[in-house]
Coordinates of C-alpha atoms in Angstrom, one line a residue:
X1 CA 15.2 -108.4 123.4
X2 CA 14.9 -105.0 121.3
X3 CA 12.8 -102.9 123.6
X4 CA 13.1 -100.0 125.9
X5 CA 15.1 -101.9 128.6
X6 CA 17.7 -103.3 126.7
X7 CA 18.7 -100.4 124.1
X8 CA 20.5 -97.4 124.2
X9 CA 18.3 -94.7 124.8
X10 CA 19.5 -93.3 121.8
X11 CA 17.8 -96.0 119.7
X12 CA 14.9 -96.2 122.5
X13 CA 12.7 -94.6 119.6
X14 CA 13.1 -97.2 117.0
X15 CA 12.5 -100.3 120.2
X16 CA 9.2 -100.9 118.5
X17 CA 10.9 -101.5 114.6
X18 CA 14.1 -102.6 116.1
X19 CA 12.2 -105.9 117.8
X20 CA 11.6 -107.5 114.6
X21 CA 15.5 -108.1 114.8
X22 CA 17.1 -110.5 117.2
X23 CA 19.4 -108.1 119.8
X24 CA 22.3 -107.9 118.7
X25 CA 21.5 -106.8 115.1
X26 CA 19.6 -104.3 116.5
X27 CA 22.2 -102.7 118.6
X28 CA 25.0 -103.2 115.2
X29 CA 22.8 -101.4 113.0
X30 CA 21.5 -98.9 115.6
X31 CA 24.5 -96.5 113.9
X32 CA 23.1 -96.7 111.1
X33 CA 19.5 -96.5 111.6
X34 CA 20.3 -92.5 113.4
X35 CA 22.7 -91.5 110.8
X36 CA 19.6 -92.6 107.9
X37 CA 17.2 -90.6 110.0
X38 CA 19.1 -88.0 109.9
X39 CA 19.0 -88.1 106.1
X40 CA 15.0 -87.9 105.9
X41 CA 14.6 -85.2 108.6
X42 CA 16.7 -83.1 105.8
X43 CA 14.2 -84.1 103.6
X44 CA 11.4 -83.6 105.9
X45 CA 12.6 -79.8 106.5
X46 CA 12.6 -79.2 103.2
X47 CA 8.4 -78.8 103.5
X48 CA 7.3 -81.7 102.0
X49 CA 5.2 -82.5 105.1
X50 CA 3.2 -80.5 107.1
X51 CA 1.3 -81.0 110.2
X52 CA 0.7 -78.8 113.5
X53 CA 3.6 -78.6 116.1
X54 CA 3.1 -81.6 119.0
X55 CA 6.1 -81.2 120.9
X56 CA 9.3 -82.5 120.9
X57 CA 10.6 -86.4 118.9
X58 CA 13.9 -87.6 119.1
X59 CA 17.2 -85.7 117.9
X60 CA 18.1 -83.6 114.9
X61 CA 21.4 -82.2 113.6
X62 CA 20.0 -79.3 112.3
X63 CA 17.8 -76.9 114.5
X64 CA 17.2 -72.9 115.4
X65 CA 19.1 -72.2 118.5
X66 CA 16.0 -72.6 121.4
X67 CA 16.1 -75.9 120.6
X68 CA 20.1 -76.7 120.6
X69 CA 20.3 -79.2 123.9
X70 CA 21.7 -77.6 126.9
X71 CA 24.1 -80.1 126.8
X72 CA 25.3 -78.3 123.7
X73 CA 25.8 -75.0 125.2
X74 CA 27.4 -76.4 128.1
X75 CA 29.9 -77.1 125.3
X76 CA 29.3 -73.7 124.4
X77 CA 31.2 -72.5 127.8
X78 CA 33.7 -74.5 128.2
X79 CA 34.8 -75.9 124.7
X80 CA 34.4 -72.8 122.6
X81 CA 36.6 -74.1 119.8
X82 CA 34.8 -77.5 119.7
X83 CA 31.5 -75.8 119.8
X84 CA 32.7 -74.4 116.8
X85 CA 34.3 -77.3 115.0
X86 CA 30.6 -78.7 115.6
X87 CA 28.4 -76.3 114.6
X88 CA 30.6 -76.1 111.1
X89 CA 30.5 -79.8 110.7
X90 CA 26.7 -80.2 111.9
X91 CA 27.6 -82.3 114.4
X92 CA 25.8 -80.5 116.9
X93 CA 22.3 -81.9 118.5
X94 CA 18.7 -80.7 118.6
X95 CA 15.4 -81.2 120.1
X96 CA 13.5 -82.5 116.3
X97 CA 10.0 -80.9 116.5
X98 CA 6.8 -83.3 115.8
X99 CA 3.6 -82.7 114.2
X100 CA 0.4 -83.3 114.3
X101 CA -1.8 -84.3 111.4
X102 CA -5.2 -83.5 111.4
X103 CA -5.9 -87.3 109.9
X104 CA -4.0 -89.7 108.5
X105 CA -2.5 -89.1 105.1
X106 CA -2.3 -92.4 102.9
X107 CA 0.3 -94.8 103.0
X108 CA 4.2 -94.3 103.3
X109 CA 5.0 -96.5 100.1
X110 CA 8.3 -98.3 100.2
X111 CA 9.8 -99.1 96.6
X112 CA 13.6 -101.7 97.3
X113 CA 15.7 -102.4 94.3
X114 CA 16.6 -106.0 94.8
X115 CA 19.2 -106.2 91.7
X116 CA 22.2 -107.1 91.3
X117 CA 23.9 -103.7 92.4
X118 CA 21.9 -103.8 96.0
X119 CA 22.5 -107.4 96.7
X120 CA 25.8 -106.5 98.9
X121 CA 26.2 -103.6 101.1
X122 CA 23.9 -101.5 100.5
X123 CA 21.5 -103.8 101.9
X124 CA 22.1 -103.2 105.5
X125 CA 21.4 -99.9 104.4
X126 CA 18.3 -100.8 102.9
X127 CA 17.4 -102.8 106.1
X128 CA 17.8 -99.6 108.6
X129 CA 16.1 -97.4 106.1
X130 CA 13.0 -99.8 106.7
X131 CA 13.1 -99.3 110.2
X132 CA 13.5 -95.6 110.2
X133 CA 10.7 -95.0 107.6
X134 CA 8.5 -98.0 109.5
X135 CA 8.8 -96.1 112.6
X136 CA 8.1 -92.4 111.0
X137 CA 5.1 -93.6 109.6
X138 CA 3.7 -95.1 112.6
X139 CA 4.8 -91.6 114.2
X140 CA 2.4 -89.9 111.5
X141 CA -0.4 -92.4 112.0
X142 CA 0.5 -94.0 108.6
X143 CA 0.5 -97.4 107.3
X144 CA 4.0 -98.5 105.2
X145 CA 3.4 -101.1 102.4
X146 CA 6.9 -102.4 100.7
X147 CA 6.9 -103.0 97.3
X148 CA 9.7 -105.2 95.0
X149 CA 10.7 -103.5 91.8
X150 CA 10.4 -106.2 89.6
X151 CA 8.0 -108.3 90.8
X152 CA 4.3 -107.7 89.7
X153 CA 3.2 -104.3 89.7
X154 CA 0.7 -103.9 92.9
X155 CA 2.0 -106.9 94.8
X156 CA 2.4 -104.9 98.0
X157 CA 3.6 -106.3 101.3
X158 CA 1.7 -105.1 104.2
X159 CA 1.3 -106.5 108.1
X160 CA 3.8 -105.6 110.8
X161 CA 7.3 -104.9 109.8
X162 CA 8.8 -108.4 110.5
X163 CA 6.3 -110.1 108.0
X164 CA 7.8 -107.7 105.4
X165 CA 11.5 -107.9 106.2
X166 CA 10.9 -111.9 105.7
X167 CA 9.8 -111.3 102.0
X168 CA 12.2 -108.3 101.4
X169 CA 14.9 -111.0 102.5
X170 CA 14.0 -113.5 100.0
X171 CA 13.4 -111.1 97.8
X172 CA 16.7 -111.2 94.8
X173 CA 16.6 -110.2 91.1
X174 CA 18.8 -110.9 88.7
X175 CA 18.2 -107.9 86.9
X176 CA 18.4 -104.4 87.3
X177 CA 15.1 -102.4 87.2
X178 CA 14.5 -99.5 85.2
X179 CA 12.3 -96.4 85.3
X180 CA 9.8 -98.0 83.6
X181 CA 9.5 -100.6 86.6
X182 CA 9.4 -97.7 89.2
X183 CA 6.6 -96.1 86.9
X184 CA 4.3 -99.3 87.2
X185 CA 4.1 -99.4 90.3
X186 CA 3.8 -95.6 91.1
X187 CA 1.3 -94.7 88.7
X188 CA -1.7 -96.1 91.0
X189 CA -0.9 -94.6 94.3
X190 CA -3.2 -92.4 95.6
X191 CA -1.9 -88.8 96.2
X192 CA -2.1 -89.0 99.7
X193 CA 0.6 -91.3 99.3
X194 CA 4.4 -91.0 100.2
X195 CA 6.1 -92.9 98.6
X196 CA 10.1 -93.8 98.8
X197 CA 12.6 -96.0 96.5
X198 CA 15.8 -97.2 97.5
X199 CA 17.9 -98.0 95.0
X200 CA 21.7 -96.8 93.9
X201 CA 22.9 -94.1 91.8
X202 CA 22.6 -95.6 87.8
X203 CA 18.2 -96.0 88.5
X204 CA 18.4 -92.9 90.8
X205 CA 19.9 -90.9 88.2
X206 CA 17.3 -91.2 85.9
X207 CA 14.2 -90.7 87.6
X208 CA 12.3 -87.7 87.9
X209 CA 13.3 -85.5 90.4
X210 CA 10.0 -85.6 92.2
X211 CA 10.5 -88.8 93.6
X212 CA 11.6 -89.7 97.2
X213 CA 15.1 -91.4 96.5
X214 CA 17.3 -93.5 98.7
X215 CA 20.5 -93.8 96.7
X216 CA 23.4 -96.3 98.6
X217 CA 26.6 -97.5 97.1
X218 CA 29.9 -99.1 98.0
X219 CA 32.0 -96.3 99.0
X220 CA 35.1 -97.8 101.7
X221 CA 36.6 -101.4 101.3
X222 CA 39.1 -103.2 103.5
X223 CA 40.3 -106.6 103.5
X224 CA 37.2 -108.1 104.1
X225 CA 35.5 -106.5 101.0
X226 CA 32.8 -102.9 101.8
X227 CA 33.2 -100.9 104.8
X228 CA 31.9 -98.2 104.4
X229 CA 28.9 -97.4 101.9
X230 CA 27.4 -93.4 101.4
X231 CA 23.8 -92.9 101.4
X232 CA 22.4 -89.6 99.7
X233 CA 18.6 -88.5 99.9
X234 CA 18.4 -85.2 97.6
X235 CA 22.2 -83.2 98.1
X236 CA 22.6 -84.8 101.3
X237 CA 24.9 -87.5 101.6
X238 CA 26.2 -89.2 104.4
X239 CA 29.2 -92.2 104.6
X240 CA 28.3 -95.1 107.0
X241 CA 30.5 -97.8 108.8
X242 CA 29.3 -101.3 108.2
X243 CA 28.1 -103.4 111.1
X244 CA 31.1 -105.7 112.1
X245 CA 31.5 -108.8 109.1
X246 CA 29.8 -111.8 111.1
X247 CA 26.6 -109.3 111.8
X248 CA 26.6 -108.1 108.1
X249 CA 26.5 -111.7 106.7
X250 CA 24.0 -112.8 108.6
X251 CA 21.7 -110.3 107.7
X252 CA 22.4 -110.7 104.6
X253 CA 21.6 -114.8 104.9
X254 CA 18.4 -113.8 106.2
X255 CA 19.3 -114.9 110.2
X256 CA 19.0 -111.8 111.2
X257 CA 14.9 -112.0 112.1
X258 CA 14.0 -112.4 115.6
X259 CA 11.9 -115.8 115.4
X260 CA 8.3 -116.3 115.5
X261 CA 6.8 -116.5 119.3
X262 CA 6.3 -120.2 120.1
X263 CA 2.4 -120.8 119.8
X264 CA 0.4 -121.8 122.7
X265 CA -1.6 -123.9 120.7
X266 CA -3.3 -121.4 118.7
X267 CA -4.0 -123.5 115.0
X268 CA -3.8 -126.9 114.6
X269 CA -1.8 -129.2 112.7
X270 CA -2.4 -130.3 109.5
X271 CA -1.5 -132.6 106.2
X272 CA 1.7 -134.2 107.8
X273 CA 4.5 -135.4 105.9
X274 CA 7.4 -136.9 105.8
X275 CA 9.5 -135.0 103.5
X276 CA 12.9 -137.1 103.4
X277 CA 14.7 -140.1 104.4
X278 CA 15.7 -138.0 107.7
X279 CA 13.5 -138.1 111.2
X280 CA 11.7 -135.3 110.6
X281 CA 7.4 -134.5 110.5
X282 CA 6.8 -131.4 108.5
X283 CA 2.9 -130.2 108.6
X284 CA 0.7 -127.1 108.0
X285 CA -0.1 -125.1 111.1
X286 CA -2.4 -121.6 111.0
X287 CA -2.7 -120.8 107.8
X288 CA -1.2 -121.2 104.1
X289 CA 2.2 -119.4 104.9
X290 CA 2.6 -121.3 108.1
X291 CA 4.6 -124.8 108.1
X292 CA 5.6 -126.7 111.4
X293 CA 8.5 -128.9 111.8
X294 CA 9.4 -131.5 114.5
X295 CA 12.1 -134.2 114.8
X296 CA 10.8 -137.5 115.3
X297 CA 9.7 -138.6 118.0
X298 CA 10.8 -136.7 121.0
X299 CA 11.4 -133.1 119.1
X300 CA 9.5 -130.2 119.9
X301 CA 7.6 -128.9 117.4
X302 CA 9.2 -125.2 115.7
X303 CA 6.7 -123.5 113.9
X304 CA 8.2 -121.2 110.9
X305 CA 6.2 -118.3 109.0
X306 CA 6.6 -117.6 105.2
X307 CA 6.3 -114.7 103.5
X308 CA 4.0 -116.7 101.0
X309 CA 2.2 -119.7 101.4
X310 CA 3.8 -122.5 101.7
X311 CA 4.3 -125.3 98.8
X312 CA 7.2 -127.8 99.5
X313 CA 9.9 -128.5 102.1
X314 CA 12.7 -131.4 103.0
X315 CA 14.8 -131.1 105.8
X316 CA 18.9 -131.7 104.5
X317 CA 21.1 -132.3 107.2
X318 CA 20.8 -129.5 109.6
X319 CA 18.7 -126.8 107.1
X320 CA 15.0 -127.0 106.7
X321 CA 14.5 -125.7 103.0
X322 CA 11.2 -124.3 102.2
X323 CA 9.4 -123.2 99.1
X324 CA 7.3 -120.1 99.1
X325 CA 4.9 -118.6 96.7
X326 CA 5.5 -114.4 97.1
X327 CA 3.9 -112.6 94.1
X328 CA 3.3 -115.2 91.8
X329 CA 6.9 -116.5 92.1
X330 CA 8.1 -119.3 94.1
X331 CA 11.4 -118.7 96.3
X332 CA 13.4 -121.0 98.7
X333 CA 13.5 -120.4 102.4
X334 CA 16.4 -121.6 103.5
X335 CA 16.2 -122.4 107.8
X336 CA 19.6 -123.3 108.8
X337 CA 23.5 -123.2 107.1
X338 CA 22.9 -121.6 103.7
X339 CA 22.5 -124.2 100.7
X340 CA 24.9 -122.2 98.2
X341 CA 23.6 -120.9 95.3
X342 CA 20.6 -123.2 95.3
X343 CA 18.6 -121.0 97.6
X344 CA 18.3 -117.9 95.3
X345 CA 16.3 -118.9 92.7
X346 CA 12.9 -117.3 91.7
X347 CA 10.6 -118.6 88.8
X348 CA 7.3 -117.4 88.4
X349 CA 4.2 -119.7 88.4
X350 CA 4.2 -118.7 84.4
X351 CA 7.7 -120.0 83.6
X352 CA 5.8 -123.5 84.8
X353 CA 2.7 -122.6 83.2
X354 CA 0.6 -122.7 86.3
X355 CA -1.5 -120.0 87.9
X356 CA -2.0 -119.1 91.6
X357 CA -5.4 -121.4 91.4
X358 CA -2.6 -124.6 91.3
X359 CA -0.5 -122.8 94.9
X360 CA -4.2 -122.7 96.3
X361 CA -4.9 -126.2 95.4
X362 CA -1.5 -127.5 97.2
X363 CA -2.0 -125.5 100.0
X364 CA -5.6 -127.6 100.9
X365 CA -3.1 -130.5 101.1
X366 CA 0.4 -131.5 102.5
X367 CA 3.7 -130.3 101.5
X368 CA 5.1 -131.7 98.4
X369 CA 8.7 -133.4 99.4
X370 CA 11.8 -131.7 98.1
X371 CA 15.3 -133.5 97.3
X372 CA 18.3 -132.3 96.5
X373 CA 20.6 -133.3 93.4
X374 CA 23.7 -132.0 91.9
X375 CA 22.9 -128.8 93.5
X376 CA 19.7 -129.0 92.1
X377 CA 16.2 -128.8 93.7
X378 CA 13.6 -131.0 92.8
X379 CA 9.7 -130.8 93.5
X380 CA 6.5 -132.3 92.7
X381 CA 3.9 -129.6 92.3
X382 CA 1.0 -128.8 90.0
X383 CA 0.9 -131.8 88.6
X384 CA 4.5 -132.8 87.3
X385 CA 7.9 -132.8 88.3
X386 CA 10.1 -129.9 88.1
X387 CA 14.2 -128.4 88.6
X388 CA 12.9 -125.3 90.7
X389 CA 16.9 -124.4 90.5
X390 CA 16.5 -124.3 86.6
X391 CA 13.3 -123.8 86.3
X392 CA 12.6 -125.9 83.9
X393 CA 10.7 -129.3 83.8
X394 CA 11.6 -132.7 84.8
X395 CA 8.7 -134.4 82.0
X396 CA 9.9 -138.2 81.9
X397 CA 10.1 -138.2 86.1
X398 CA 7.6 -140.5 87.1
X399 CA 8.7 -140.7 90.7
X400 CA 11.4 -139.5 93.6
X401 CA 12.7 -141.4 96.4
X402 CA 15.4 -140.4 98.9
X403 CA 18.8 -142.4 98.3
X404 CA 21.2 -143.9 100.5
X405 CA 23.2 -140.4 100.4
X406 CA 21.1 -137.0 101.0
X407 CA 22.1 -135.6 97.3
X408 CA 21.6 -138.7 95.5
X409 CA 17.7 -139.5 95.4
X410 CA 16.4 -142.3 93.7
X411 CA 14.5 -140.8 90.7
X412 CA 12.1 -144.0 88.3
X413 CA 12.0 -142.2 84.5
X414 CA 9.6 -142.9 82.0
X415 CA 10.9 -144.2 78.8
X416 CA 9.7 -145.2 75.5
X417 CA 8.8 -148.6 76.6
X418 CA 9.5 -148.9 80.3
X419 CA 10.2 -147.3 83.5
X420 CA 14.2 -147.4 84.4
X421 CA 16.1 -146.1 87.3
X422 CA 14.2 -147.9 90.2
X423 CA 17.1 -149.5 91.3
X424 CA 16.0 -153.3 90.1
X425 CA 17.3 -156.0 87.5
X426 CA 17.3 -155.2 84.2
X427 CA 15.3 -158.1 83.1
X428 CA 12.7 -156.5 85.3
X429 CA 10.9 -154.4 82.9
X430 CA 8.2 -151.8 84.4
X431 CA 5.6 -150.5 81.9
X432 CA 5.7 -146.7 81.0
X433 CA 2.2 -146.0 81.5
X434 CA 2.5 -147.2 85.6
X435 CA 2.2 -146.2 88.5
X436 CA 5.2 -146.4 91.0
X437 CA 5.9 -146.3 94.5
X438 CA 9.8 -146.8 95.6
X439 CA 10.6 -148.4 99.2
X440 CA 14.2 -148.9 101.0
X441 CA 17.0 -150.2 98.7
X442 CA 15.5 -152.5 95.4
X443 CA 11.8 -152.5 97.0
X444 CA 9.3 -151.7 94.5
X445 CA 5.8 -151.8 93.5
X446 CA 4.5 -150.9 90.3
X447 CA 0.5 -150.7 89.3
X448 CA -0.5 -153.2 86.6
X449 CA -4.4 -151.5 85.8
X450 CA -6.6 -149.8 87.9
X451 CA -6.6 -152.4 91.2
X452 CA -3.8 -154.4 90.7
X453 CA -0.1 -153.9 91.9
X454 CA 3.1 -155.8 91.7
X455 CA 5.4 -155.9 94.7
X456 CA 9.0 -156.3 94.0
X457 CA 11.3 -157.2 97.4
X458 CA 15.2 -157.3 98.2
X459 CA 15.4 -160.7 97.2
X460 CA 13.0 -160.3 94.0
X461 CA 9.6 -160.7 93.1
X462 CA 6.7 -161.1 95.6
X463 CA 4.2 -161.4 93.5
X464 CA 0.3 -159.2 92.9
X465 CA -2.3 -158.0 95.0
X466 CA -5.4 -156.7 94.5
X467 CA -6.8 -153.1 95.8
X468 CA -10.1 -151.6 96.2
X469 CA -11.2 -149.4 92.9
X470 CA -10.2 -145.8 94.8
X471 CA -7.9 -146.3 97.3
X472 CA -4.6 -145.0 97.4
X473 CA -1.4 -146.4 97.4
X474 CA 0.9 -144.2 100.2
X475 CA 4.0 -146.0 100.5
X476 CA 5.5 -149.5 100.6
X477 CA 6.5 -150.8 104.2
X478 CA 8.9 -153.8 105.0
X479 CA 6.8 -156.1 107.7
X480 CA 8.3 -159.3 107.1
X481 CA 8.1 -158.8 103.5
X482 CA 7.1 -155.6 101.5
X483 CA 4.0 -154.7 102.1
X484 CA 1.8 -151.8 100.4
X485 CA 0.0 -149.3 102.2
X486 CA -3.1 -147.7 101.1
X487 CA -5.8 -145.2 102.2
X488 CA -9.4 -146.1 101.6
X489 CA -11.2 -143.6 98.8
X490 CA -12.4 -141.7 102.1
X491 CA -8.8 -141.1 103.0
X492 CA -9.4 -142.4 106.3
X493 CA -9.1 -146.1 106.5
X494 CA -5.5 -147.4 106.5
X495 CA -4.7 -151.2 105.4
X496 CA -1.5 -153.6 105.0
X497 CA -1.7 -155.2 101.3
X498 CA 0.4 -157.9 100.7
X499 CA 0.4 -161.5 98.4
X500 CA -0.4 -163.1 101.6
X501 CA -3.8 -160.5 102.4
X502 CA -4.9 -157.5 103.3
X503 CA -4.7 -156.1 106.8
X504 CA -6.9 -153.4 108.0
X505 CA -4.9 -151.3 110.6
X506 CA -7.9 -150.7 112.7
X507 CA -5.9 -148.8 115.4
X508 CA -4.5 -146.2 112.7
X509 CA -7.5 -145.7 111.1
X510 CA -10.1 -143.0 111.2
X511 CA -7.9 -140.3 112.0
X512 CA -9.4 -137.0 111.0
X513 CA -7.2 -136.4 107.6
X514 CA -5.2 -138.5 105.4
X515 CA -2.1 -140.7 106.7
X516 CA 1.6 -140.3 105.7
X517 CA 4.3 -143.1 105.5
X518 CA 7.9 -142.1 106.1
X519 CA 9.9 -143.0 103.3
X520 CA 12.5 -145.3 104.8
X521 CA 11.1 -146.0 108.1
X522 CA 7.7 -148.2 109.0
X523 CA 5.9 -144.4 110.8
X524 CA 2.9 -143.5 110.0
X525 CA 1.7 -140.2 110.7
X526 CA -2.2 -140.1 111.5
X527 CA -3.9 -136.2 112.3
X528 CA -6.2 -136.7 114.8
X529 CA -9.0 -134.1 116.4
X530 CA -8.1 -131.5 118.3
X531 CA -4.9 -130.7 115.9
X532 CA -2.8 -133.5 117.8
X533 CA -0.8 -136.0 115.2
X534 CA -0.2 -139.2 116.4
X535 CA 2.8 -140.7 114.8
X536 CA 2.8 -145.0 114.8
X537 CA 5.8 -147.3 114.4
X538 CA 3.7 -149.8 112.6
X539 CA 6.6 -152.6 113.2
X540 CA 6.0 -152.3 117.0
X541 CA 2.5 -151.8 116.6
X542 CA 2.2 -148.9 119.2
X543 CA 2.3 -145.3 119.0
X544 CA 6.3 -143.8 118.3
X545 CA 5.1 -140.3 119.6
X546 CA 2.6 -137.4 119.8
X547 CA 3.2 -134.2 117.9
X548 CA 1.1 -131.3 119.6
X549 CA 0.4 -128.1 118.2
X550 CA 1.8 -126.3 121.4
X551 CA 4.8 -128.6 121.5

């Protein structure tokens, strides 16, 4: 772990910021994070904060000479000409004086550029300035808040520094910002506040000069690509090795996070769902932005927090793929090998024409079921289908299904006359204005009016059944013959509908939210009290499993 018994003791002062980060990113960008401190302390000097002296804080390279270390002047004696080298190069090391504020001062306001010309290199930059200027706030008795230039003006991240690094990490533009963007969201602070934007030279260059500026660019390359990048804050500028290439890229993947502490069975589980044709139970745990995943049934469960709340997930392969609402803008969250290109898209709610009221509505129930096609994402949500890739609708999708390969769902469109693309005969014409629900292979049943359905099988049709005015239609199951299964209007009771009857499925009712049916296997998923979900092989008749909340 990051903490005093592990690190250096030259990074022993960032332990606290440095834990959000799994170990060995910590100690790679440790280099980093001094030389960036460094930076600011020249800034600091300059007087743009005061305070009363309290002692003695870390390490300076600047310093009058009762506080040069004695380990300096021991240099002094014996190396002479390297003393000298040192003191011309100001590489020689100091006690840094701290202060004391009589009372906290506002907020240390962090501004990141997120465009095209920071999405390389110069992000590990970015991420160590984070943790230098998370840890100098707290030293000041500060809160930091991070803002995204680009995003909506006021949409600040707050909460402990690993909860910001996950949005910051998310966080991509495709554009470059402007002074106009840094001057929205500056105009509001309050004067107390200190606020800092890192960016590179072309937005740095024309801002005023009384802003706190970051500035980091490419500087080195080898054969790998950037080695070496050189940060500047006011005329100070300093070059800085990259962390080794495997480190570098998964930071920049967004691996780099130390996970979540396992829960001890704090929240419990809601709105399961079965996301994809693969053995997996994804549910809500504590809160919106919280979404727990298991492997069905002997996993245990993981439990993964957002930087947003949560709106849709699938699992592909070995990569759970989430969908995040951060400032009005939904992102991918991408758990696992990266998904290419797929996983940096951003579209605001407005591009869809929805408003945060329809992410609070979702998040009441489960997550809507993502699939993946032609590199293309594909979600239910707010009421309609949509590429989240493109973002752009999906209008004459009536339905989505997983297929007999991960990337090739089975999608039912609505035409002018009928509904196509279920997989069945031609002759077998659906009407437009149905209802549909897709089962394994040709199995599908399509509603013919408010209570009557039409089951379709392998081997053709089955024939119509009748439903309560209410109830809804969760899946279709092969028992012996396709078989529809429906909730009550109360969401509670669970029944078999079929041309031969209708069976109630006494032992999987009354379960203390609604049901889910896996896609391609007979499980039902039934939430019952005390945050348990009990999963049911309903061809076996008994219970598959037991999800817990504390795994």
């Amino acid at each position: 772990m990051s903490d005093h018994r592990t690190l250096p003791t030259s990074l022993v002062p960032w332990a606290s910021a440095l834990s959000a980060l799994t170990g060995d990113v910590a100690l790679a960008i440790g280099p980093l994070v001094r030389r960036i401190d460094e930076l600011f302390a020249g800034a600091e000097d300059s007087g743009t904060d005061g305070g009363q002296p309290d002692g003695y804080d870390g390490l300076a390279p600047r310093g009058t000479i009762e506080r040069l270390l004695p380990s300096q002047l021991q240099l002094w004696q014996e190396l002479p000409d390297e003393f000298v080298r040192r003191a011309a190069d100001g590489e020689l090391l100091y006690l840094a004086p701290a202060t004391r504020s009589p009372a906290a001062r506002g907020r240390v306001v962090v501004l990141v550029d997120t465009g095209p010309g920071q999405l390389g290199a110069a992000r590990l930059v970015q991420l160590a300035a984070l943790v230098v200027l998370h840890r100098r706030a707290a030293g000041q008795g500060r809160s930091l808040v991070l803002g995204v230039l680009g995003e909506r003006p006021g949409g600040w991240r707050d909460g402990d520094l690993s909860r910001q690094l996950a949005g910051w990490l998310v966080a991509r533009r495709t554009t470059e910002p402007d002074p106009s963007t840094v001057r929205e969201w500056t105009e509001k602070l309050d004067a107390a506040d200190q606020a800092w934007v890192l960016t590179g030279p072309h937005l740095a260059s024309e801002l005023p000069d009384r802003h706190r500026v970051l500035v980091s660019h490419e500087q080195e390359w080898g054969v790998d690509g950037a080695s070496v990048v050189r940060a500047r804050v006011g005329d100070r500028h300093l070059d800085l090795p990259l962390p080794p290439g495997d480190i570098a890229l998964r930071i920049l993947r967004g691996t780099a996070l130390r996970a979540a502490p396992a829960s001890t069975g704090a929240g419990p589980l809601r709105a399961p769902v079965f996301p994809s044709g693969a053995p997996y139970l994804i549910a809500r745990g504590d809160g919106p932005a919280e979404v727990v995943s298991v492997r069905v049934p002997t996993g245990r469960p993981r439990r993964h927090h957002l930087p947003g709340p949560a709106v849709a997930a699938a699992r592909f392969g070995r990569r759970l793929v989430m969908v995040t609402c951060v400032d009005e803008t939904l992102r991918p969250v991408v758990i696992g090998k990266p998904l290419g290109q797929t996983q940096h898209f951003a579209v605001p709610l407005a591009t869809l024409g929805l408003s945060v009221s329809a992410v609070d509505a979702a998040t009441t129930g489960p997550l809507s079921p993502l699939y993946f096609q032609g590199g293309n994402l594909l979600c239910e949500f707010g009421g309609g289908w949509w590429n989240l890739s493109a973002g752009c609708p999906l209008p004459d999708v009536v339905t989505v299904a997983p297929g007999r390969q991960p990337g090739q769902p089975r999608l039912a469109r609505r035409g002018d006359t009928r509904i196509w693309g279920t997989g069945l005969p031609d002759a077998v014409r659906i009407p437009a204005t149905a209802r549909v629900v897709l089962g394994v292979g040709a199995r599908t049943a399509w509603s013919l009016g408010d209570t009557t359905w039409r089951i379709h099988g392998a081997s053709g049709l089955v024939g119509d059944v009748t439903i309560d005015r209410g109830t809804t239609v969760i899946g279709l199951v092969d028992l012996d013959g396709p078989h529809l299964v429906t909730l009550s209007g109360g969401g509670l009771i669970v029944r078999l509908v079929s041309p031969a009857g209708t069976q109630t499925l006494t032992r999987w009712s009354g379960g203390v939210g609604a049901a889910a049916l896996h896609p391609n296997q007979p499980w039902l998923a039934v939430p019952r009290p005390g945050g348990l979900i009990e999963i049911a092989d309903l061809a076996a008749n008994q219970v598959l499993g037991t999800v817990r909340s504390s795994g």
